[in-house]
């Protein structure tokens, strides 16, 4: 009996190890291909294949819980407005937040941004207790045509403490344009304060292992993507369908 147990144990361990090795090799291959694509675009003066006029519209959603993120939410909004390189008439920065109590002056300052920037929305979600509530509320507004301008072709989701790479929306849009059957593009998350501590360095290694090797490897092996909660781009109708299915199950 003990021999059978050890055989089963070693068999499954071998399977897990083999799958992990295959994912790693495929992930490295995918990462190498992506690097070559980046170098080709860079050598072409950062001219992307799709003309600006043909790019899809994007709702970039920054989700925030205001008591925890009141110190950074305005900075993150300004970063998105000033640093992201995507046609301004095709991207809207959406600050979608919840708070158990009114917090001033930051809420008024956020609302004032909508008067000086035409591509900013600030949406306070009532009765929300989670990030999912915030996203579902935003998607519901879009599905019922309550957003002005109307809901975009793509919806990007970011946590408030993430800094989107300036070209991240463009890379995602180009991926959707190149692969019409793709419904989600998961971006690569990188730890930016890697030198802050030994723990930050360990987390950085873990993030590189997950986003640079295993996620691309699994995409190659199984032809699916994983949405990891942030830095993900969805076709808006797909995200709406996921939201509706989830609500029906609940």
GROMACS .gro file of N, CA and C in nm, residues 169-229:
model
  183
  169UNK      N    1  -0.169   5.094  -2.331
  169UNK     CA    2  -0.294   5.091  -2.408
  169UNK      C    3  -0.272   5.069  -2.557
  170UNK      N    4  -0.163   5.125  -2.612
  170UNK     CA    5  -0.136   5.110  -2.755
  170UNK      C    6  -0.100   4.965  -2.788
  171UNK      N    7  -0.015   4.904  -2.704
  171UNK     CA    8   0.022   4.765  -2.728
  171UNK      C    9  -0.101   4.675  -2.721
  172UNK      N   10  -0.188   4.700  -2.622
  172UNK     CA   11  -0.309   4.618  -2.608
  172UNK      C   12  -0.399   4.636  -2.729
  173UNK      N   13  -0.417   4.761  -2.773
  173UNK     CA   14  -0.502   4.786  -2.889
  173UNK      C   15  -0.448   4.718  -3.014
  174UNK      N   16  -0.316   4.723  -3.031
  174UNK     CA   17  -0.256   4.658  -3.148
  174UNK      C   18  -0.275   4.507  -3.143
  175UNK      N   19  -0.271   4.450  -3.023
  175UNK     CA   20  -0.293   4.306  -3.009
  175UNK      C   21  -0.437   4.270  -3.050
  176UNK      N   22  -0.533   4.349  -3.006
  176UNK     CA   23  -0.671   4.325  -3.045
  176UNK      C   24  -0.690   4.342  -3.196
  177UNK      N   25  -0.625   4.440  -3.253
  177UNK     CA   26  -0.638   4.462  -3.397
  177UNK      C   27  -0.578   4.347  -3.476
  178UNK      N   28  -0.467   4.293  -3.426
  178UNK     CA   29  -0.399   4.184  -3.496
  178UNK      C   30  -0.470   4.051  -3.478
  179UNK      N   31  -0.544   4.035  -3.366
  179UNK     CA   32  -0.611   3.909  -3.337
  179UNK      C   33  -0.758   3.936  -3.308
  180UNK      N   34  -0.841   3.939  -3.411
  180UNK     CA   35  -0.983   3.972  -3.392
  180UNK      C   36  -1.057   3.876  -3.300
  181UNK      N   37  -1.006   3.754  -3.282
  181UNK     CA   38  -1.074   3.658  -3.195
  181UNK      C   39  -1.034   3.672  -3.049
  182UNK      N   40  -0.935   3.757  -3.019
  182UNK     CA   41  -0.892   3.777  -2.880
  182UNK      C   42  -0.997   3.859  -2.805
  183UNK      N   43  -1.024   3.821  -2.682
  183UNK     CA   44  -1.122   3.893  -2.601
  183UNK      C   45  -1.060   3.962  -2.479
  184UNK      N   46  -0.939   3.922  -2.443
  184UNK     CA   47  -0.873   3.984  -2.328
  184UNK      C   48  -0.723   3.983  -2.350
  185UNK      N   49  -0.659   4.092  -2.312
  185UNK     CA   50  -0.512   4.101  -2.315
  185UNK      C   51  -0.467   4.135  -2.174
  186UNK      N   52  -0.391   4.044  -2.113
  186UNK     CA   53  -0.337   4.067  -1.980
  186UNK      C   54  -0.199   4.127  -1.992
  187UNK      N   55  -0.179   4.245  -1.934
  187UNK     CA   56  -0.048   4.308  -1.937
  187UNK      C   57   0.047   4.246  -1.837
  188UNK      N   58   0.172   4.278  -1.852
  188UNK     CA   59   0.277   4.229  -1.762
  188UNK      C   60   0.297   4.330  -1.649
  189UNK      N   61   0.284   4.284  -1.527
  189UNK     CA   62   0.301   4.371  -1.410
  189UNK      C   63   0.445   4.360  -1.359
  190UNK      N   64   0.506   4.475  -1.337
  190UNK     CA   65   0.645   4.483  -1.293
  190UNK      C   66   0.652   4.563  -1.164
  191UNK      N   67   0.726   4.514  -1.065
  191UNK     CA   68   0.745   4.585  -0.939
  191UNK      C   69   0.841   4.702  -0.964
  192UNK      N   70   0.795   4.826  -0.937
  192UNK     CA   71   0.878   4.942  -0.970
  192UNK      C   72   0.965   4.989  -0.854
  193UNK      N   73   0.934   4.947  -0.729
  193UNK     CA   74   1.019   4.987  -0.616
  193UNK      C   75   1.104   4.869  -0.571
  194UNK      N   76   1.167   4.805  -0.668
  194UNK     CA   77   1.239   4.680  -0.642
  194UNK      C   78   1.354   4.697  -0.543
  195UNK      N   79   1.411   4.816  -0.535
  195UNK     CA   80   1.525   4.838  -0.445
  195UNK      C   81   1.484   4.888  -0.307
  196UNK      N   82   1.354   4.888  -0.280
  196UNK     CA   83   1.307   4.938  -0.150
  196UNK      C   84   1.347   4.847  -0.035
  197UNK      N   85   1.348   4.717  -0.058
  197UNK     CA   86   1.380   4.623   0.050
  197UNK      C   87   1.408   4.486  -0.011
  198UNK      N   88   1.458   4.396   0.074
  198UNK     CA   89   1.481   4.259   0.030
  198UNK      C   90   1.349   4.191  -0.007
  199UNK      N   91   1.244   4.221   0.070
  199UNK     CA   92   1.113   4.163   0.040
  199UNK      C   93   1.063   4.208  -0.097
  200UNK      N   94   1.082   4.337  -0.129
  200UNK     CA   95   1.041   4.388  -0.260
  200UNK      C   96   1.115   4.316  -0.372
  201UNK      N   97   1.242   4.283  -0.350
  201UNK     CA   98   1.319   4.211  -0.450
  201UNK      C   99   1.267   4.069  -0.470
  202UNK      N  100   1.228   4.004  -0.361
  202UNK     CA  101   1.172   3.869  -0.371
  202UNK      C  102   1.039   3.872  -0.446
  203UNK      N  103   0.956   3.971  -0.413
  203UNK     CA  104   0.827   3.984  -0.481
  203UNK      C  105   0.848   4.014  -0.629
  204UNK      N  106   0.949   4.094  -0.661
  204UNK     CA  107   0.980   4.125  -0.800
  204UNK      C  108   1.013   3.998  -0.878
  205UNK      N  109   1.093   3.911  -0.818
  205UNK     CA  110   1.127   3.784  -0.883
  205UNK      C  111   1.001   3.701  -0.906
  206UNK      N  112   0.914   3.697  -0.806
  206UNK     CA  113   0.790   3.621  -0.818
  206UNK      C  114   0.701   3.677  -0.930
  207UNK      N  115   0.692   3.810  -0.938
  207UNK     CA  116   0.612   3.871  -1.044
  207UNK      C  117   0.669   3.840  -1.181
  208UNK      N  118   0.803   3.846  -1.194
  208UNK     CA  119   0.865   3.815  -1.322
  208UNK      C  120   0.838   3.670  -1.362
  209UNK      N  121   0.843   3.580  -1.266
  209UNK     CA  122   0.817   3.438  -1.293
  209UNK      C  123   0.674   3.419  -1.342
  210UNK      N  124   0.580   3.489  -1.278
  210UNK     CA  125   0.439   3.472  -1.312
  210UNK      C  126   0.407   3.537  -1.447
  211UNK      N  127   0.441   3.666  -1.460
  211UNK     CA  128   0.395   3.741  -1.576
  211UNK      C  129   0.483   3.723  -1.700
  212UNK      N  130   0.611   3.700  -1.682
  212UNK     CA  131   0.701   3.691  -1.797
  212UNK      C  132   0.721   3.548  -1.846
  213UNK      N  133   0.690   3.450  -1.761
  213UNK     CA  134   0.716   3.311  -1.801
  213UNK      C  135   0.589   3.227  -1.801
  214UNK      N  136   0.523   3.216  -1.685
  214UNK     CA  137   0.415   3.119  -1.675
  214UNK      C  138   0.286   3.162  -1.745
  215UNK      N  139   0.248   3.289  -1.737
  215UNK     CA  140   0.128   3.331  -1.809
  215UNK      C  141   0.145   3.316  -1.961
  216UNK      N  142   0.256   3.366  -2.020
  216UNK     CA  143   0.275   3.342  -2.165
  216UNK      C  144   0.284   3.194  -2.199
  217UNK      N  145   0.346   3.115  -2.110
  217UNK     CA  146   0.358   2.972  -2.136
  217UNK      C  147   0.222   2.904  -2.139
  218UNK      N  148   0.136   2.939  -2.045
  218UNK     CA  149   0.003   2.880  -2.041
  218UNK      C  150  -0.081   2.924  -2.160
  219UNK      N  151  -0.061   3.048  -2.203
  219UNK     CA  152  -0.131   3.093  -2.323
  219UNK      C  153  -0.092   3.007  -2.442
  220UNK      N  154   0.039   2.976  -2.454
  220UNK     CA  155   0.087   2.894  -2.564
  220UNK      C  156   0.035   2.751  -2.554
  221UNK      N  157   0.031   2.697  -2.433
  221UNK     CA  158  -0.008   2.558  -2.414
  221UNK      C  159  -0.157   2.536  -2.428
  222UNK      N  160  -0.236   2.626  -2.369
  222UNK     CA  161  -0.380   2.602  -2.358
  222UNK      C  162  -0.466   2.703  -2.433
  223UNK      N  163  -0.404   2.805  -2.494
  223UNK     CA  164  -0.475   2.904  -2.574
  223UNK      C  165  -0.581   2.978  -2.493
  224UNK      N  166  -0.545   3.020  -2.373
  224UNK     CA  167  -0.635   3.106  -2.294
  224UNK      C  168  -0.550   3.204  -2.215
  225UNK      N  169  -0.616   3.311  -2.171
  225UNK     CA  170  -0.547   3.413  -2.093
  225UNK      C  171  -0.608   3.418  -1.953
  226UNK      N  172  -0.529   3.464  -1.859
  226UNK     CA  173  -0.574   3.482  -1.722
  226UNK      C  174  -0.583   3.631  -1.692
  227UNK      N  175  -0.698   3.675  -1.641
  227UNK     CA  176  -0.709   3.812  -1.594
  227UNK      C  177  -0.667   3.815  -1.448
  228UNK      N  178  -0.564   3.893  -1.418
  228UNK     CA  179  -0.504   3.890  -1.285
  228UNK      C  180  -0.548   4.007  -1.197
  229UNK      N  181  -0.660   4.070  -1.231
  229UNK     CA  182  -0.717   4.172  -1.144
  229UNK      C  183  -0.680   4.314  -1.179
   0.00000   0.00000   0.00000
